[in-house]
Amino acid sequence: MLKDSPVDPRGPRFSAWMTTVILAIVLLTGWWRLLAAQTVLFAMCAFISLKLNPWGHVYRYAIQPRLTPTTEREEAAPLRFAQGVGFVFALIGTLGYATGLTTLGMVATGFALVAALLNAALGLCLGCEMYLVLRRFVPALARPQ
Amino acid sequence: MTGVWALLGALAVAGAIGVLLKVREGRISSRSKAVVPDLPAPVRDLLAPGVTLVQLSTTFCAPCRHAKVILRDLADRTDGLTHAELDVTNLPDVTTSLGVMRTPTTLALTSDGTEVLRVGGVPKRDSLLEALRPHLP
């Protein structure tokens, strides 16, 4: 697993808007292949590196040059954790849609959309703040010392 | 058609959570003035004379950084107030025994371990100072 350096916080916000749009399209169309692609994207960002996020590149080349520079930086660990939470919901959603359990697919995609939208609109990372609660239910989240 | 309802439902849930968290952000809850008998050792070790703001954080918590900036500055400018941050990423027993569910959560503790108040989320500087005033020297 690569270690990412801190990032301009507006990049992840842009990325979260894109994720919100993708998840909304999935809910409206039930197009599970798109959700599968999003699942792979979540996995790459969470388990390999945030640099693999194509929206990050779009932000850096097309949007960041037009914005006022900022010295504010956000640590990568919370962002990668959030991608991991997104991965779990997107994976359940993909499996749901692909196996005909459409309701399960919709519910899981809906949860992922709620988290992505809160992140995009308010900069709020639900999974990060609720890490203590998540860890209580998923002991595997505990990191080795 | 079901997809449209699912989307609307998700938007409504996101809106509700957003409003709820914004309202609760930085809210101060006063505690009964009893000494917590089993204050966990990692927290007890941080206590300084006067009032100590023990900020509980995790590695994955982005707003913890903002809380740290506010609390450190407040402690630097206020006599008898100390700020200490405790990373509870690997200390689930500490958060369970304190009944803490989210980070950042900040506990205001006197030197004998009495909890005077706690704040969920990023604290609001002025209202926190106001609430701490009666407990400061």
XYZ file of C-alpha atoms in Angstrom:
282
model
C 0.000 0.000 0.000
C 1.458 3.371 -1.004
C 1.504 6.278 1.391
C -0.223 9.352 -0.031
C 0.859 12.886 0.746
C -1.702 15.446 2.009
C -3.950 16.904 -0.705
C -5.789 20.133 -1.592
C -9.156 19.524 0.184
C -11.140 20.864 -2.782
C -9.996 17.895 -4.914
C -11.837 15.265 -2.811
C -14.923 17.503 -2.716
C -14.982 17.625 -6.538
C -14.413 13.890 -6.639
C -17.304 13.354 -4.199
C -19.650 15.350 -6.500
C -18.668 13.104 -9.416
C -19.260 10.003 -7.282
C -22.657 11.384 -6.248
C -23.656 11.835 -9.906
C -22.484 8.305 -10.814
C -24.382 6.739 -7.913
C -27.503 8.757 -8.796
C -27.320 7.432 -12.385
C -26.994 3.877 -11.006
C -30.092 4.337 -8.822
C -32.108 5.783 -11.716
C -31.084 3.191 -14.315
C -30.097 0.103 -12.289
C -27.012 -0.086 -14.552
C -24.924 -2.400 -12.382
C -21.869 -2.369 -14.647
C -21.421 1.318 -13.894
C -21.647 0.548 -10.176
C -19.092 -2.235 -10.646
C -16.707 0.272 -12.259
C -17.251 2.658 -9.332
C -16.542 -0.224 -6.930
C -13.206 -0.886 -8.642
C -12.392 2.833 -8.437
C -13.183 2.909 -4.694
C -10.974 -0.154 -4.184
C -8.022 1.348 -6.076
C -8.186 4.567 -4.066
C -8.671 2.835 -0.723
C -6.205 -0.010 -1.056
C -3.543 1.241 -3.501
C -3.323 5.033 -3.813
C -5.503 8.141 -4.091
C -3.386 9.070 -7.115
C -5.284 6.436 -9.123
C -8.475 8.481 -8.840
C -9.182 9.886 -12.363
C -11.321 12.698 -10.877
C -8.256 13.846 -8.957
C -6.426 14.251 -12.271
C -9.378 16.098 -13.828
C -9.357 18.412 -10.789
C -5.603 19.036 -10.993
C -5.452 19.742 -14.727
C -8.820 21.365 -15.462
C -10.098 22.966 -12.251
C -7.284 23.714 -9.819
C -5.444 26.134 -12.199
C -8.621 28.256 -12.330
C -8.989 28.493 -8.556
C -7.138 30.655 -6.049
C -4.266 28.591 -4.654
C -4.668 27.385 -1.102
C -2.094 26.301 1.439
C -4.725 24.212 3.235
C -4.000 20.494 3.054
C -5.999 17.484 4.110
C -4.422 14.281 5.397
C -4.816 11.258 3.108
C -5.750 8.710 5.825
C -9.353 9.925 6.384
C -9.879 10.160 2.615
C -8.695 6.629 2.019
C -10.796 5.341 4.879
C -13.840 7.029 3.294
C -13.058 5.344 -0.031
C -12.928 2.023 1.836
C -16.397 2.622 3.315
C -17.645 3.517 -0.178
C -16.090 0.323 -1.525
C -18.017 -1.889 0.931
C -21.394 -0.321 0.066
C -20.699 -0.265 -3.687
C -19.616 -3.908 -3.610
C -22.799 -4.980 -1.797
C -24.792 -2.852 -4.250
C -23.123 -4.398 -7.296
C -23.673 -7.928 -6.006
C -27.303 -7.053 -5.253
C -28.087 -5.671 -8.709
C -26.070 -8.350 -10.533
C -27.782 -11.262 -8.754
C -31.289 -9.898 -9.089
C -31.590 -8.706 -5.478
C -32.470 -5.252 -6.776
C -33.754 -3.946 -3.434
C -30.453 -4.806 -1.749
C -28.633 -3.115 -4.636
C -30.716 0.035 -4.271
C -30.377 0.237 -0.487
C -26.596 -0.222 -0.559
C -26.212 2.252 -3.437
C -28.486 4.652 -1.549
C -26.224 4.494 1.536
C -23.157 5.146 -0.615
C -24.940 8.080 -2.253
C -25.889 9.600 1.125
C -22.247 9.419 2.260
C -20.900 10.817 -1.037
C -23.414 13.675 -1.067
C -22.665 14.664 2.551
C -18.985 14.665 1.671
C -19.532 16.729 -1.483
C -21.997 19.272 -0.111
C -20.764 19.693 3.465
C -17.238 18.275 3.441
C -18.474 15.804 6.003
C -16.952 12.332 6.110
C -19.545 10.227 7.858
C -17.402 7.083 7.929
C -14.466 8.980 9.454
C -16.452 10.558 12.284
C -18.226 7.310 13.002
C -15.024 5.253 12.864
C -15.374 4.381 16.555
C -18.859 2.974 15.970
C -17.893 1.181 12.759
C -14.933 -0.393 14.514
C -17.157 -1.690 17.279
C -19.188 -3.644 14.713
C -16.317 -4.531 12.386
C -13.347 -5.506 14.567
C -11.293 -6.199 11.420
C -10.981 -2.432 10.984
C -8.598 -2.341 13.926
C -5.180 -1.406 12.623
C -2.051 -3.148 13.806
C -0.091 -0.996 16.230
C -39.679 4.285 -11.282
C -38.524 2.647 -8.052
C -35.062 4.059 -8.777
C -36.457 7.607 -8.719
C -37.985 7.005 -5.285
C -34.740 5.445 -4.051
C -32.840 8.511 -5.249
C -35.311 10.911 -3.615
C -35.149 8.869 -0.410
C -31.348 8.999 -0.373
C -31.402 12.771 -0.949
C -33.880 13.218 1.917
C -31.795 11.067 4.277
C -28.627 12.981 3.356
C -30.440 16.278 3.990
C -31.731 15.095 7.361
C -28.322 13.817 8.501
C -26.664 17.012 7.283
C -29.084 19.244 9.216
C -28.861 17.062 12.341
C -25.062 17.068 12.381
C -24.838 20.799 11.693
C -27.195 21.481 14.611
C -25.267 19.169 16.941
C -21.821 20.305 15.799
C -19.930 21.888 18.668
C -22.815 21.423 21.101
C -21.740 21.508 24.712
C -23.267 19.081 27.170
C -22.723 19.740 30.859
C -22.024 16.732 33.046
C -22.977 15.961 36.592
C -20.175 17.033 38.895
C -19.202 13.541 39.940
C -15.653 12.282 39.672
C -15.587 9.553 37.046
C -14.363 6.653 39.178
C -12.888 4.605 36.378
C -11.394 7.347 34.227
C -9.180 5.379 31.788
C -5.452 5.622 32.532
C -4.470 7.135 29.131
C -6.882 10.006 29.859
C -5.927 10.373 33.527
C -2.253 10.667 32.543
C -3.031 13.803 30.541
C -4.614 15.773 33.383
C -2.882 19.021 34.297
C -3.597 21.571 37.051
C -6.730 23.623 36.347
C -8.932 22.366 33.526
C -7.649 20.042 30.786
C -9.392 19.785 27.432
C -8.818 16.176 26.418
C -9.541 15.930 22.699
C -10.210 12.392 21.483
C -9.161 11.910 17.840
C -8.533 9.113 15.351
C -6.204 8.780 12.369
C -9.228 8.905 10.070
C -10.741 12.077 11.448
C -10.384 15.147 9.223
C -12.252 17.639 11.479
C -10.014 16.656 14.417
C -7.323 18.844 12.892
C -9.620 21.898 12.943
C -10.647 21.124 16.512
C -6.981 20.898 17.514
C -6.192 24.334 16.049
C -9.117 25.953 17.883
C -8.502 24.239 21.234
C -4.736 24.734 21.241
C -5.172 28.426 20.535
C -7.851 28.743 23.233
C -5.643 26.957 25.793
C -2.636 29.136 24.912
C -4.608 32.297 25.591
C -6.450 31.134 28.707
C -4.861 30.779 32.152
C -5.494 27.463 33.870
C -6.573 25.763 30.626
C -4.523 23.006 28.966
C -5.167 21.164 25.712
C -4.160 17.534 25.178
C -4.979 15.286 22.245
C -5.405 11.534 22.629
C -5.390 9.306 19.543
C -7.992 6.631 20.285
C -7.692 4.818 16.934
C -6.318 1.804 18.764
C -7.930 2.444 22.149
C -11.548 1.256 21.734
C -11.828 0.459 25.464
C -11.199 4.102 26.329
C -13.975 5.400 24.069
C -16.396 2.685 25.154
C -15.902 3.403 28.852
C -16.348 7.144 28.220
C -19.415 6.595 26.024
C -17.832 8.433 23.081
C -19.201 7.528 19.625
C -17.686 10.107 17.297
C -14.505 12.077 16.882
C -13.580 14.726 17.659
C -15.109 14.635 21.121
C -13.554 16.918 23.705
C -13.837 16.335 27.464
C -13.170 19.170 29.913
C -11.700 17.560 33.034
C -10.459 19.090 36.264
C -7.188 17.896 37.802
C -8.999 15.373 40.019
C -10.708 13.793 37.010
C -14.119 15.467 37.335
C -15.745 15.898 33.953
C -17.342 19.341 33.763
C -18.525 19.189 30.174
C -17.967 17.585 26.813
C -18.228 18.833 23.238
C -19.135 16.712 20.193
C -17.617 17.773 16.863
C -15.540 20.888 16.230
C -16.014 23.205 19.234
C -17.193 26.801 18.890
C -14.563 28.871 20.613
C -16.672 31.568 22.277
C -19.441 29.374 23.643
C -16.899 26.849 24.932
C -14.960 29.549 26.798
C -18.223 30.865 28.242
C -19.152 27.389 29.529
C -15.664 26.787 30.961
C -15.455 30.152 32.742
C -16.982 29.028 36.103
C -14.475 26.170 36.327
C -11.355 28.189 35.559
C -9.192 29.724 38.320
